[in-house]
mmCIF file of C-alpha atoms and ligand atoms in Angstrom:
data_model
loop_
_atom_site.group_PDB
_atom_site.id
_atom_site.type_symbol
_atom_site.label_atom_id
_atom_site.label_comp_id
_atom_site.label_asym_id
_atom_site.label_seq_id
_atom_site.Cartn_x
_atom_site.Cartn_y
_atom_site.Cartn_z
ATOM 1 C CA MET Z 1 -37.100 -6.952 5.473
ATOM 2 C CA GLN Z 2 -33.421 -8.287 4.501
ATOM 3 C CA PRO Z 3 -33.666 -9.190 1.227
ATOM 4 C CA PRO Z 4 -32.487 -12.727 0.740
ATOM 5 C CA PRO Z 5 -28.609 -13.433 0.491
ATOM 6 C CA ILE Z 6 -28.043 -13.828 -3.355
ATOM 7 C CA ALA Z 7 -26.666 -17.288 -5.104
ATOM 8 C CA LEU Z 8 -22.916 -16.958 -5.836
ATOM 9 C CA ASN Z 9 -20.574 -19.420 -7.609
ATOM 10 C CA PHE Z 10 -17.692 -19.236 -5.681
ATOM 11 C CA ALA Z 11 -15.470 -20.520 -7.957
ATOM 12 C CA ASP Z 12 -16.461 -18.704 -10.359
ATOM 13 C CA LEU Z 13 -15.674 -15.616 -9.101
ATOM 14 C CA GLY Z 14 -12.447 -16.708 -8.448
ATOM 15 C CA ARG Z 15 -11.734 -17.360 -11.842
ATOM 16 C CA ARG Z 16 -13.221 -13.999 -13.100
ATOM 17 C CA ALA Z 17 -10.659 -12.632 -10.807
ATOM 18 C CA GLU Z 18 -7.559 -14.514 -11.714
ATOM 19 C CA ALA Z 19 -8.454 -13.349 -15.436
ATOM 20 C CA MET Z 20 -8.584 -10.093 -14.681
ATOM 21 C CA LEU Z 21 -5.609 -10.051 -12.738
ATOM 22 C CA GLU Z 22 -3.806 -11.553 -15.727
ATOM 23 C CA GLU Z 23 -4.884 -9.001 -17.626
ATOM 24 C CA LEU Z 24 -3.508 -6.285 -15.154
ATOM 25 C CA ALA Z 25 -0.250 -7.953 -14.894
ATOM 26 C CA ALA Z 26 0.391 -7.516 -18.685
ATOM 27 C CA ILE Z 27 0.096 -3.568 -17.947
ATOM 28 C CA SER Z 28 3.917 -3.080 -17.050
ATOM 29 C CA ALA Z 29 6.995 -0.757 -18.049
ATOM 30 C CA GLU Z 30 8.777 -3.276 -18.390
ATOM 31 C CA PRO Z 31 8.269 -6.628 -20.454
ATOM 32 C CA ASP Z 32 10.334 -8.594 -17.810
ATOM 33 C CA ARG Z 33 8.553 -8.014 -14.781
ATOM 34 C CA LEU Z 34 6.112 -6.134 -13.222
ATOM 35 C CA MET Z 35 6.631 -2.767 -12.650
ATOM 36 C CA ARG Z 36 3.233 0.091 -12.849
ATOM 37 C CA LEU Z 37 4.438 3.038 -11.025
ATOM 38 C CA PHE Z 38 2.126 6.111 -10.199
ATOM 39 C CA LEU Z 39 1.045 8.412 -12.722
ATOM 40 C CA THR Z 40 3.047 6.951 -15.236
ATOM 41 C CA PRO Z 41 1.744 5.470 -18.769
ATOM 42 C CA GLU Z 42 1.411 2.181 -17.357
ATOM 43 C CA HIS Z 43 -0.439 3.748 -14.576
ATOM 44 C CA ARG Z 44 -2.850 5.192 -17.152
ATOM 45 C CA ARG Z 45 -3.325 1.875 -19.179
ATOM 46 C CA ALA Z 46 -4.486 0.018 -15.987
ATOM 47 C CA ALA Z 47 -6.936 3.248 -15.158
ATOM 48 C CA ASP Z 48 -8.260 2.969 -18.183
ATOM 49 C CA LEU Z 49 -8.953 -0.978 -18.297
ATOM 50 C CA VAL Z 50 -9.955 -0.639 -14.371
ATOM 51 C CA ALA Z 51 -12.602 2.128 -15.665
ATOM 52 C CA LEU Z 52 -14.032 -0.321 -18.275
ATOM 53 C CA TRP Z 53 -14.877 -2.880 -15.801
ATOM 54 C CA MET Z 54 -16.084 -0.407 -13.571
ATOM 55 C CA ARG Z 55 -18.712 1.230 -16.110
ATOM 56 C CA GLU Z 56 -19.142 -2.621 -16.975
ATOM 57 C CA ALA Z 57 -20.596 -3.631 -13.817
ATOM 58 C CA GLY Z 58 -22.793 -0.311 -14.061
ATOM 59 C CA LEU Z 59 -21.125 2.191 -12.015
ATOM 60 C CA GLU Z 60 -20.697 5.822 -12.880
ATOM 61 C CA VAL Z 61 -16.980 6.338 -13.346
ATOM 62 C CA PHE Z 62 -14.802 9.282 -13.067
ATOM 63 C CA GLU Z 63 -10.885 10.377 -12.488
ATOM 64 C CA ASP Z 64 -10.273 12.783 -9.480
ATOM 65 C CA ALA Z 65 -7.203 15.137 -9.846
ATOM 66 C CA LEU Z 66 -4.707 12.468 -8.231
ATOM 67 C CA GLY Z 67 -5.740 9.958 -11.072
ATOM 68 C CA ASN Z 68 -7.973 7.805 -8.334
ATOM 69 C CA VAL Z 69 -10.213 5.894 -10.958
ATOM 70 C CA ARG Z 70 -13.594 6.424 -9.073
ATOM 71 C CA GLY Z 71 -16.849 4.410 -9.384
ATOM 72 C CA ARG Z 72 -20.280 5.567 -7.872
ATOM 73 C CA ILE Z 73 -23.716 3.671 -7.672
ATOM 74 C CA GLY Z 74 -26.619 4.623 -5.253
ATOM 75 C CA GLU Z 75 -27.625 7.372 -3.229
ATOM 76 C CA GLY Z 76 -26.501 8.736 0.136
ATOM 77 C CA PRO Z 77 -23.522 8.185 2.451
ATOM 78 C CA ARG Z 78 -21.696 5.850 0.668
ATOM 79 C CA LEU Z 79 -19.669 2.489 1.568
ATOM 80 C CA LEU Z 80 -16.095 2.978 -0.097
ATOM 81 C CA VAL Z 81 -14.404 -0.104 -1.142
ATOM 82 C CA GLY Z 82 -10.965 -0.595 -3.091
ATOM 83 C CA SER Z 83 -7.422 -1.033 -2.829
ATOM 84 C CA HIS Z 84 -4.478 0.412 -5.222
ATOM 85 C CA ILE Z 85 -3.570 -0.147 -8.696
ATOM 86 C CA GLU Z 86 0.390 0.958 -9.198
ATOM 87 C CA THR Z 87 2.694 -1.949 -7.782
ATOM 88 C CA VAL Z 88 6.002 -2.246 -6.649
ATOM 89 C CA ILE Z 89 9.171 -2.752 -8.564
ATOM 90 C CA ASP Z 90 9.079 -6.406 -9.936
ATOM 91 C CA ALA Z 91 5.672 -6.339 -8.306
ATOM 92 C CA GLY Z 92 3.265 -9.880 -7.877
ATOM 93 C CA ARG Z 93 0.056 -9.106 -9.896
ATOM 94 C CA TYR Z 94 -1.743 -9.476 -6.389
ATOM 95 C CA ASP Z 95 -0.851 -6.556 -3.914
ATOM 96 C CA GLY Z 96 -3.596 -3.676 -4.425
ATOM 97 C CA THR Z 97 -5.020 -4.970 -7.648
ATOM 98 C CA PHE Z 98 -6.833 -8.129 -6.144
ATOM 99 C CA GLY Z 99 -9.248 -5.731 -3.812
ATOM 100 C CA VAL Z 100 -9.867 -3.537 -6.814
ATOM 101 C CA VAL Z 101 -11.152 -6.806 -9.071
ATOM 102 C CA ALA Z 102 -12.705 -8.199 -6.017
ATOM 103 C CA ALA Z 103 -14.668 -4.825 -5.141
ATOM 104 C CA ILE Z 104 -15.514 -4.913 -8.889
ATOM 105 C CA LEU Z 105 -16.859 -8.310 -9.038
ATOM 106 C CA ALA Z 106 -18.666 -8.156 -6.169
ATOM 107 C CA LEU Z 107 -20.949 -4.903 -7.175
ATOM 108 C CA ASP Z 108 -21.367 -6.685 -10.544
ATOM 109 C CA GLU Z 109 -22.616 -9.818 -9.185
ATOM 110 C CA LEU Z 110 -24.950 -7.486 -6.594
ATOM 111 C CA ARG Z 111 -25.990 -5.847 -9.815
ATOM 112 C CA ARG Z 112 -27.167 -8.698 -12.114
ATOM 113 C CA ALA Z 113 -29.091 -9.923 -9.378
ATOM 114 C CA GLN Z 114 -31.040 -7.013 -8.698
ATOM 115 C CA ALA Z 115 -29.796 -6.550 -5.266
ATOM 116 C CA LEU Z 116 -27.751 -3.600 -5.401
ATOM 117 C CA PRO Z 117 -28.186 -1.803 -2.131
ATOM 118 C CA LYS Z 118 -30.058 1.061 -0.831
ATOM 119 C CA PHE Z 119 -27.057 3.047 0.070
ATOM 120 C CA GLY Z 120 -24.611 4.474 -1.994
ATOM 121 C CA ILE Z 121 -21.427 2.835 -2.914
ATOM 122 C CA GLU Z 122 -17.960 4.153 -4.080
ATOM 123 C CA LEU Z 123 -15.333 1.814 -5.718
ATOM 124 C CA ILE Z 124 -11.727 3.439 -5.652
ATOM 125 C CA ALA Z 125 -8.953 2.552 -7.391
ATOM 126 C CA PHE Z 126 -5.904 4.541 -5.649
ATOM 127 C CA GLY Z 127 -2.659 5.134 -7.453
ATOM 128 C CA ASP Z 128 -0.185 5.891 -4.958
ATOM 129 C CA GLU Z 129 -0.178 3.574 -2.123
ATOM 130 C CA GLU Z 130 3.443 1.773 -2.659
ATOM 131 C CA ALA Z 131 6.196 4.553 -2.252
ATOM 132 C CA SER Z 132 7.761 3.480 -5.181
ATOM 133 C CA ARG Z 133 8.203 6.440 -7.413
ATOM 134 C CA PHE Z 134 7.764 9.580 -5.033
ATOM 135 C CA PRO Z 135 9.159 9.701 -1.438
ATOM 136 C CA THR Z 136 5.484 9.670 -0.112
ATOM 137 C CA THR Z 137 2.925 6.903 0.306
ATOM 138 C CA LEU Z 138 -0.777 6.709 0.583
ATOM 139 C CA SER Z 139 -0.918 10.449 -0.803
ATOM 140 C CA THR Z 140 -4.012 9.785 -3.239
ATOM 141 C CA SER Z 141 -6.181 7.951 -0.449
ATOM 142 C CA ALA Z 142 -4.861 10.972 1.642
ATOM 143 C CA ALA Z 143 -6.058 13.501 -0.923
ATOM 144 C CA VAL Z 144 -9.553 11.526 -0.867
ATOM 145 C CA ALA Z 145 -9.453 11.438 2.966
ATOM 146 C CA GLY Z 146 -9.518 15.669 2.825
ATOM 147 C CA ASN Z 147 -5.673 15.087 4.163
ATOM 148 C CA PHE Z 148 -3.210 15.759 0.851
ATOM 149 C CA GLU Z 149 -0.104 17.339 1.960
ATOM 150 C CA GLU Z 150 0.912 20.430 0.257
ATOM 151 C CA LYS Z 151 4.788 19.366 0.423
ATOM 152 C CA THR Z 152 3.969 16.500 -1.400
ATOM 153 C CA LEU Z 153 3.573 18.192 -4.990
ATOM 154 C CA ALA Z 154 7.246 19.596 -4.395
ATOM 155 C CA LEU Z 155 8.863 15.624 -4.121
ATOM 156 C CA ALA Z 156 10.799 14.403 -6.847
ATOM 157 C CA ASP Z 157 10.959 11.030 -8.817
ATOM 158 C CA ALA Z 158 14.581 9.574 -9.201
ATOM 159 C CA GLY Z 159 14.688 11.333 -12.461
ATOM 160 C CA GLY Z 160 13.823 14.602 -10.519
ATOM 161 C CA VAL Z 161 10.469 15.144 -11.952
ATOM 162 C CA THR Z 162 8.529 16.750 -9.445
ATOM 163 C CA TYR Z 163 4.961 14.661 -8.248
ATOM 164 C CA ALA Z 164 3.108 18.071 -9.835
ATOM 165 C CA GLU Z 165 4.603 17.926 -12.721
ATOM 166 C CA ALA Z 166 3.587 13.966 -12.857
ATOM 167 C CA LEU Z 167 0.476 14.879 -12.268
ATOM 168 C CA ARG Z 168 0.380 17.449 -14.984
ATOM 169 C CA ALA Z 169 1.762 15.133 -17.337
ATOM 170 C CA TYR Z 170 -0.919 12.753 -16.292
ATOM 171 C CA GLY Z 171 -3.678 15.227 -17.683
ATOM 172 C CA LYS Z 172 -4.296 16.600 -14.101
ATOM 173 C CA ASP Z 173 -4.528 19.811 -12.501
ATOM 174 C CA PRO Z 174 -2.610 19.860 -9.013
ATOM 175 C CA VAL Z 175 -4.917 23.085 -8.135
ATOM 176 C CA ARG Z 176 -7.919 20.665 -8.130
ATOM 177 C CA ILE Z 177 -6.736 18.242 -5.577
ATOM 178 C CA ALA Z 178 -8.782 19.683 -2.564
ATOM 179 C CA ASP Z 179 -11.918 18.203 -4.593
ATOM 180 C CA ALA Z 180 -11.362 15.083 -4.842
ATOM 181 C CA ALA Z 181 -12.044 15.263 -0.895
ATOM 182 C CA LEU Z 182 -15.244 13.716 0.252
ATOM 183 C CA LYS Z 183 -17.058 15.075 3.552
ATOM 184 C CA SER Z 184 -17.330 13.264 6.447
ATOM 185 C CA GLY Z 185 -20.845 12.805 6.100
ATOM 186 C CA GLU Z 186 -20.411 11.553 2.801
ATOM 187 C CA ALA Z 187 -18.754 8.496 3.111
ATOM 188 C CA SER Z 188 -19.782 5.589 5.853
ATOM 189 C CA ALA Z 189 -17.192 3.342 5.913
ATOM 190 C CA TYR Z 190 -14.130 1.954 3.839
ATOM 191 C CA VAL Z 191 -13.475 -1.760 3.657
ATOM 192 C CA GLU Z 192 -10.685 -3.016 1.497
ATOM 193 C CA LEU Z 193 -9.930 -6.728 0.395
ATOM 194 C CA HIS Z 194 -5.988 -7.665 0.230
ATOM 195 C CA ILE Z 195 -3.489 -10.490 0.054
ATOM 196 C CA GLU Z 196 -2.680 -11.246 3.227
ATOM 197 C CA GLN Z 197 1.560 -10.534 2.382
ATOM 198 C CA GLY Z 198 2.217 -12.917 5.391
ATOM 199 C CA PRO Z 199 2.683 -16.160 6.559
ATOM 200 C CA VAL Z 200 -0.308 -16.162 9.166
ATOM 201 C CA LEU Z 201 -3.684 -17.629 7.700
ATOM 202 C CA GLU Z 202 -1.701 -20.288 5.739
ATOM 203 C CA ALA Z 203 0.288 -21.470 8.480
ATOM 204 C CA GLU Z 204 -3.203 -21.868 10.333
ATOM 205 C CA ASN Z 205 -4.569 -23.342 7.154
ATOM 206 C CA GLN Z 206 -7.297 -20.462 7.131
ATOM 207 C CA PRO Z 207 -8.266 -18.931 3.712
ATOM 208 C CA LEU Z 208 -9.534 -15.279 5.106
ATOM 209 C CA GLY Z 209 -8.745 -13.076 7.637
ATOM 210 C CA ILE Z 210 -10.270 -9.950 9.590
ATOM 211 C CA VAL Z 211 -7.644 -7.467 10.000
ATOM 212 C CA THR Z 212 -7.461 -6.062 13.661
ATOM 213 C CA ALA Z 213 -5.337 -3.078 13.051
ATOM 214 C CA MET Z 214 -2.077 -2.247 10.686
ATOM 215 C CA VAL Z 215 1.100 -1.508 12.388
ATOM 216 C CA GLY Z 216 2.951 1.801 12.538
ATOM 217 C CA GLN Z 217 5.554 2.782 10.615
ATOM 218 C CA THR Z 218 8.387 5.532 10.210
ATOM 219 C CA ARG Z 219 10.661 5.917 7.323
ATOM 220 C CA LEU Z 220 13.582 7.855 7.160
ATOM 221 C CA ARG Z 221 16.060 8.653 4.359
ATOM 222 C CA ILE Z 222 19.593 8.822 5.259
ATOM 223 C CA GLU Z 223 22.394 10.698 3.822
ATOM 224 C CA VAL Z 224 26.083 9.819 5.334
ATOM 225 C CA THR Z 225 28.857 12.085 4.002
ATOM 226 C CA GLY Z 226 32.770 11.203 4.289
ATOM 227 C CA GLU Z 227 35.027 11.855 1.416
ATOM 228 C CA ALA Z 228 35.586 10.362 -1.792
ATOM 229 C CA SER Z 229 39.060 9.488 -2.712
ATOM 230 C CA HIS Z 230 41.148 6.834 -4.422
ATOM 231 C CA ALA Z 231 41.286 3.147 -3.837
ATOM 232 C CA GLY Z 232 44.346 2.578 -3.926
ATOM 233 C CA THR Z 233 46.470 4.890 -2.529
ATOM 234 C CA VAL Z 234 44.907 6.295 0.629
ATOM 235 C CA PRO Z 235 45.644 3.975 3.997
ATOM 236 C CA MET Z 236 42.528 2.399 5.593
ATOM 237 C CA ASP Z 237 42.858 4.426 8.721
ATOM 238 C CA GLN Z 238 42.558 7.666 7.099
ATOM 239 C CA ARG Z 239 39.687 6.825 4.728
ATOM 240 C CA ARG Z 240 36.304 8.284 5.662
ATOM 241 C CA ASP Z 241 34.371 6.138 3.774
ATOM 242 C CA ALA Z 242 30.440 6.968 3.627
ATOM 243 C CA LEU Z 243 29.337 3.409 2.448
ATOM 244 C CA ALA Z 244 31.477 1.512 5.305
ATOM 245 C CA GLY Z 245 29.559 3.906 7.698
ATOM 246 C CA ALA Z 246 26.135 3.022 6.047
ATOM 247 C CA ALA Z 247 26.538 -0.284 6.435
ATOM 248 C CA GLU Z 248 27.511 -0.259 10.249
ATOM 249 C CA MET Z 249 24.215 2.071 10.536
ATOM 250 C CA THR Z 250 22.323 -0.780 8.434
ATOM 251 C CA LEU Z 251 23.479 -3.548 11.159
ATOM 252 C CA LEU Z 252 22.426 -1.205 13.820
ATOM 253 C CA ALA Z 253 19.195 -1.036 12.365
ATOM 254 C CA GLU Z 254 18.999 -4.691 11.971
ATOM 255 C CA ARG Z 255 20.233 -5.444 15.740
ATOM 256 C CA ILE Z 256 17.260 -2.667 16.563
ATOM 257 C CA GLY Z 257 14.890 -5.093 15.092
ATOM 258 C CA ARG Z 258 16.166 -8.494 16.625
ATOM 259 C CA GLU Z 259 16.410 -7.252 20.235
ATOM 260 C CA ALA Z 260 13.188 -5.928 20.019
ATOM 261 C CA LYS Z 261 10.409 -7.894 22.061
ATOM 262 C CA GLY Z 262 7.317 -7.840 20.087
ATOM 263 C CA GLY Z 263 7.578 -7.970 16.072
ATOM 264 C CA LEU Z 264 9.241 -4.458 15.865
ATOM 265 C CA VAL Z 265 10.826 -4.698 12.273
ATOM 266 C CA ALA Z 266 13.601 -2.821 10.589
ATOM 267 C CA THR Z 267 14.799 -2.600 6.853
ATOM 268 C CA VAL Z 268 16.890 -1.069 4.903
ATOM 269 C CA GLY Z 269 15.564 -1.452 1.778
ATOM 270 C CA SER Z 270 17.455 0.974 -1.243
ATOM 271 C CA ILE Z 271 21.012 2.118 -0.852
ATOM 272 C CA GLU Z 272 23.065 4.295 -3.419
ATOM 273 C CA ALA Z 273 26.985 4.682 -3.020
ATOM 274 C CA LYS Z 274 28.588 7.885 -5.195
ATOM 275 C CA PRO Z 275 29.917 8.141 -7.122
ATOM 276 C CA GLY Z 276 29.612 4.144 -7.300
ATOM 277 C CA ALA Z 277 32.710 3.343 -8.979
ATOM 278 C CA VAL Z 278 35.285 0.375 -8.300
ATOM 279 C CA ASN Z 279 38.380 2.510 -7.958
ATOM 280 C CA ILE Z 280 37.086 5.092 -5.918
ATOM 281 C CA VAL Z 281 36.304 5.247 -1.842
ATOM 282 C CA PRO Z 282 32.314 6.338 -1.698
ATOM 283 C CA GLY Z 283 31.988 9.614 -0.836
ATOM 284 C CA ILE Z 284 28.239 9.812 -0.263
ATOM 285 C CA VAL Z 285 25.582 7.262 0.712
ATOM 286 C CA ARG Z 286 22.122 7.601 0.648
ATOM 287 C CA PHE Z 287 19.949 4.773 2.154
ATOM 288 C CA THR Z 288 16.096 4.362 3.677
ATOM 289 C CA LEU Z 289 15.057 2.813 6.741
ATOM 290 C CA ASP Z 290 11.505 1.513 7.095
ATOM 291 C CA LEU Z 291 10.748 0.528 10.953
ATOM 292 C CA ARG Z 292 7.712 -0.759 11.775
ATOM 293 C CA ALA Z 293 5.854 -2.218 15.110
ATOM 294 C CA ALA Z 294 2.508 -2.314 16.539
ATOM 295 C CA GLU Z 295 2.959 -0.150 19.572
ATOM 296 C CA ASP Z 296 3.775 3.845 18.577
ATOM 297 C CA ALA Z 297 5.816 3.977 22.106
ATOM 298 C CA GLN Z 298 8.197 0.888 21.001
ATOM 299 C CA ARG Z 299 9.060 2.386 16.879
ATOM 300 C CA LYS Z 300 9.766 5.955 18.418
ATOM 301 C CA ALA Z 301 11.977 4.991 21.296
ATOM 302 C CA ALA Z 302 14.095 2.312 18.522
ATOM 303 C CA ILE Z 303 13.988 5.397 15.840
ATOM 304 C CA GLU Z 304 15.357 7.658 18.950
ATOM 305 C CA ARG Z 305 18.094 4.596 19.348
ATOM 306 C CA PHE Z 306 18.686 4.428 15.673
ATOM 307 C CA THR Z 307 19.126 8.432 15.602
ATOM 308 C CA ARG Z 308 21.659 8.486 18.495
ATOM 309 C CA GLU Z 309 23.343 5.215 17.654
ATOM 310 C CA ALA Z 310 23.909 6.049 14.305
ATOM 311 C CA GLN Z 311 25.514 9.487 15.061
ATOM 312 C CA THR Z 312 27.664 7.844 17.086
ATOM 313 C CA ILE Z 313 28.990 5.536 14.317
ATOM 314 C CA ALA Z 314 29.478 8.984 11.927
ATOM 315 C CA GLU Z 315 31.585 10.452 14.632
ATOM 316 C CA ARG Z 316 33.995 7.495 15.291
ATOM 317 C CA ARG Z 317 34.215 7.195 11.110
ATOM 318 C CA ARG Z 318 34.878 11.026 10.724
ATOM 319 C CA LEU Z 319 31.636 11.023 8.810
ATOM 320 C CA GLU Z 320 28.550 13.637 8.639
ATOM 321 C CA VAL Z 321 24.951 11.949 8.723
ATOM 322 C CA ALA Z 322 21.536 13.737 8.185
ATOM 323 C CA ILE Z 323 18.514 11.714 8.867
ATOM 324 C CA ALA Z 324 15.118 13.259 7.027
ATOM 325 C CA LEU Z 325 11.818 11.999 8.096
ATOM 326 C CA THR Z 326 9.850 10.927 5.130
ATOM 327 C CA HIS Z 327 6.613 8.847 6.334
ATOM 328 C CA GLU Z 328 4.947 8.357 10.091
ATOM 329 C CA ILE Z 329 1.819 6.687 10.724
ATOM 330 C CA ALA Z 330 0.567 5.797 14.113
ATOM 331 C CA THR Z 331 -1.004 2.119 14.610
ATOM 332 C CA THR Z 332 -4.033 2.239 12.925
ATOM 333 C CA PRO Z 333 -6.837 0.144 14.496
ATOM 334 C CA CYS Z 334 -9.666 -1.544 12.435
ATOM 335 C CA ASP Z 335 -13.468 -0.056 13.287
ATOM 336 C CA GLN Z 336 -14.741 -2.848 15.624
ATOM 337 C CA ARG Z 337 -18.323 -3.243 14.568
ATOM 338 C CA LEU Z 338 -16.853 -3.477 11.189
ATOM 339 C CA GLN Z 339 -14.903 -6.214 11.615
ATOM 340 C CA ASP Z 340 -17.797 -7.907 13.349
ATOM 341 C CA GLN Z 341 -19.531 -7.813 10.549
ATOM 342 C CA LEU Z 342 -16.901 -8.743 7.935
ATOM 343 C CA ALA Z 343 -16.684 -11.759 10.370
ATOM 344 C CA ALA Z 344 -20.433 -12.971 10.094
ATOM 345 C CA ALA Z 345 -19.548 -12.441 6.273
ATOM 346 C CA VAL Z 346 -16.856 -14.089 6.490
ATOM 347 C CA ALA Z 347 -18.878 -17.259 8.424
ATOM 348 C CA ALA Z 348 -21.621 -16.638 6.029
ATOM 349 C CA VAL Z 349 -19.340 -18.090 3.260
ATOM 350 C CA GLY Z 350 -18.291 -21.111 5.337
ATOM 351 C CA ALA Z 351 -14.768 -19.906 6.343
ATOM 352 C CA LYS Z 352 -13.379 -19.152 10.034
ATOM 353 C CA PRO Z 353 -13.217 -15.267 11.054
ATOM 354 C CA VAL Z 354 -9.884 -15.342 11.923
ATOM 355 C CA ARG Z 355 -8.423 -11.826 13.628
ATOM 356 C CA LEU Z 356 -5.048 -10.909 12.630
ATOM 357 C CA PRO Z 357 -3.022 -7.741 12.770
ATOM 358 C CA SER Z 358 -1.268 -6.343 9.461
ATOM 359 C CA GLY Z 359 2.417 -5.624 8.871
ATOM 360 C CA ALA Z 360 1.898 -3.932 5.744
ATOM 361 C CA GLY Z 361 0.466 -0.375 5.195
ATOM 362 C CA HIS Z 362 -2.811 -0.281 3.378
ATOM 363 C CA ASP Z 363 -5.021 2.993 2.272
ATOM 364 C CA GLY Z 364 -7.275 2.661 5.139
ATOM 365 C CA MET Z 365 -4.236 4.270 7.435
ATOM 366 C CA SER Z 366 -5.481 7.224 5.217
ATOM 367 C CA MET Z 367 -9.047 7.161 4.935
ATOM 368 C CA VAL Z 368 -9.792 6.503 8.744
ATOM 369 C CA LYS Z 369 -9.350 10.041 9.019
ATOM 370 C CA LEU Z 370 -12.215 10.445 7.252
ATOM 371 C CA CYS Z 371 -14.734 7.069 8.338
ATOM 372 C CA PRO Z 372 -14.619 3.886 9.864
ATOM 373 C CA ILE Z 373 -11.895 1.466 8.393
ATOM 374 C CA ALA Z 374 -11.896 -2.101 8.107
ATOM 375 C CA MET Z 375 -10.289 -5.366 5.777
ATOM 376 C CA LEU Z 376 -10.168 -8.797 4.726
ATOM 377 C CA PHE Z 377 -7.191 -10.487 4.055
ATOM 378 C CA VAL Z 378 -6.916 -13.506 1.775
ATOM 379 C CA ARG Z 379 -4.204 -15.882 2.612
ATOM 380 C CA CYS Z 380 -1.101 -16.044 -0.183
ATOM 381 C CA ARG Z 381 1.248 -18.733 -0.829
ATOM 382 C CA GLY Z 382 4.170 -18.848 1.374
ATOM 383 C CA GLY Z 383 3.584 -15.330 2.890
ATOM 384 C CA VAL Z 384 5.406 -14.089 -0.212
ATOM 385 C CA SER Z 385 4.840 -10.474 -1.436
ATOM 386 C CA HIS Z 386 6.523 -7.643 -3.071
ATOM 387 C CA ASN Z 387 8.196 -10.393 -5.109
ATOM 388 C CA PRO Z 388 6.749 -11.811 -8.442
ATOM 389 C CA ALA Z 389 6.200 -15.044 -7.078
ATOM 390 C CA GLU Z 390 2.936 -13.795 -5.032
ATOM 391 C CA TYR Z 391 0.407 -16.029 -5.217
ATOM 392 C CA ALA Z 392 -3.521 -16.150 -4.133
ATOM 393 C CA SER Z 393 -5.503 -19.408 -5.079
ATOM 394 C CA PRO Z 394 -8.623 -18.583 -7.133
ATOM 395 C CA ALA Z 395 -10.511 -20.878 -4.719
ATOM 396 C CA ASP Z 396 -9.506 -18.066 -2.097
ATOM 397 C CA MET Z 397 -9.841 -15.036 -4.311
ATOM 398 C CA GLY Z 398 -13.671 -16.506 -5.049
ATOM 399 C CA LEU Z 399 -14.706 -17.551 -1.517
ATOM 400 C CA ALA Z 400 -13.089 -13.367 -0.072
ATOM 401 C CA ILE Z 401 -15.410 -11.943 -2.991
ATOM 402 C CA ALA Z 402 -18.269 -14.125 -1.663
ATOM 403 C CA ALA Z 403 -17.698 -12.525 1.608
ATOM 404 C CA LEU Z 404 -17.359 -9.161 0.369
ATOM 405 C CA VAL Z 405 -21.215 -9.716 -1.208
ATOM 406 C CA ARG Z 406 -22.381 -10.655 2.051
ATOM 407 C CA PHE Z 407 -20.991 -7.922 4.092
ATOM 408 C CA ILE Z 408 -22.394 -5.419 1.736
ATOM 409 C CA GLU Z 409 -25.628 -7.473 1.674
ATOM 410 C CA ASN Z 410 -25.855 -7.178 5.844
ATOM 411 C CA PHE Z 411 -23.568 -3.829 5.916
ATOM 412 C CA ARG Z 412 -24.771 -1.359 8.691
ATOM 413 C CA PRO Z 413 -23.018 1.824 9.158
HETATM 414 C C1 LIG G 1 2.928 -1.266 1.132
HETATM 415 O O1 LIG G 1 2.775 -2.198 0.610
HETATM 416 C C2 LIG G 1 3.864 -1.276 2.396
HETATM 417 O O2 LIG G 1 3.415 -1.732 3.768
HETATM 418 O O3 LIG G 1 4.891 -0.939 2.343
HETATM 419 MN MN1 LIG G 2 -1.033 -3.158 -1.074
HETATM 420 MN MN1 LIG G 3 2.439 -3.479 -1.524
#
């Protein structure tokens, strides 16, 4: 017989989440903005705090070879819950960390009410979701799903430190990465709570949303080579200006996004010009392109068009262009049965089970190789994310945590 649902104080859960998020937000590489990159001293401090909270919630805690903080309780195939604790540069305090804090609070509520389920549960605080340090993403969840790519170890950060070196400096042994993986029979599902990071729930005046799918992404690193030359002496028609070429390619990417039907988005988010001086025509420019679409074929066609037309721009300007693929992932649907169970949990806390796709990437995109996945979104103010103004109200967060408790109480693999 199903035990009765435990009593929950939604407002109190929201307040506790807010206090924990505030503590985590104080752990930053810089005093004036939140920046907590993968495998840094800040990551270490956040991981230690999260491990402490997990232990206080009654979990048996360990760290794997990637620095993922993992807390287990119960026996048998595990329901996996969690999110990531590293951040983008100049981050808000909710992206990722809310999902970790929410899972800790949900399990703590169940433990205190002596209502933990019979099945196994594992809470995971991942470390590499944001791609803010190394040109890779989701590598720590890929490792848990048994899919870590060996070539990731050779990738270098902006300071030239490789992923493998950073792991060793963090006290981890890259040789042990395979040990982080769960076998398929060990995980029954992966469920993540996250702020929406977009404006849909706010526009619909609803606090919670069930994710239907996460859109596919392609990321490119583009290098444009021209010729560095004197900014005063070389006439305009004789220059090979790599930055002017990259600017035209940036506008090409924007045009591809604007002309697409059905929500394709294209972003040049990082650009550097070399040598980078006021009086030198730039000789080399490197920039990134992030392109996402719900339809994989549409995304692929857009990448083909960008590659073709960037080449034409380069030829016309007597430049060279080299395009490298740094990340590619297909649109990832969430499991229908888990979506329905989340919808029941959302209804059980009195909210409307709105369904919506995610334009953001999440660890579920790699966990799907291990087990069925699902996500619950929480409304965020103005749809603002990857920005210090990111905000979710304690009331909405409390409701989401309560929904996670109801989901766990009624979970059927
Ligand atoms: C992760 O936040 C992403 O979608 O880029
Ligand atoms: Mn995130
Ligand atoms: Mn993010």
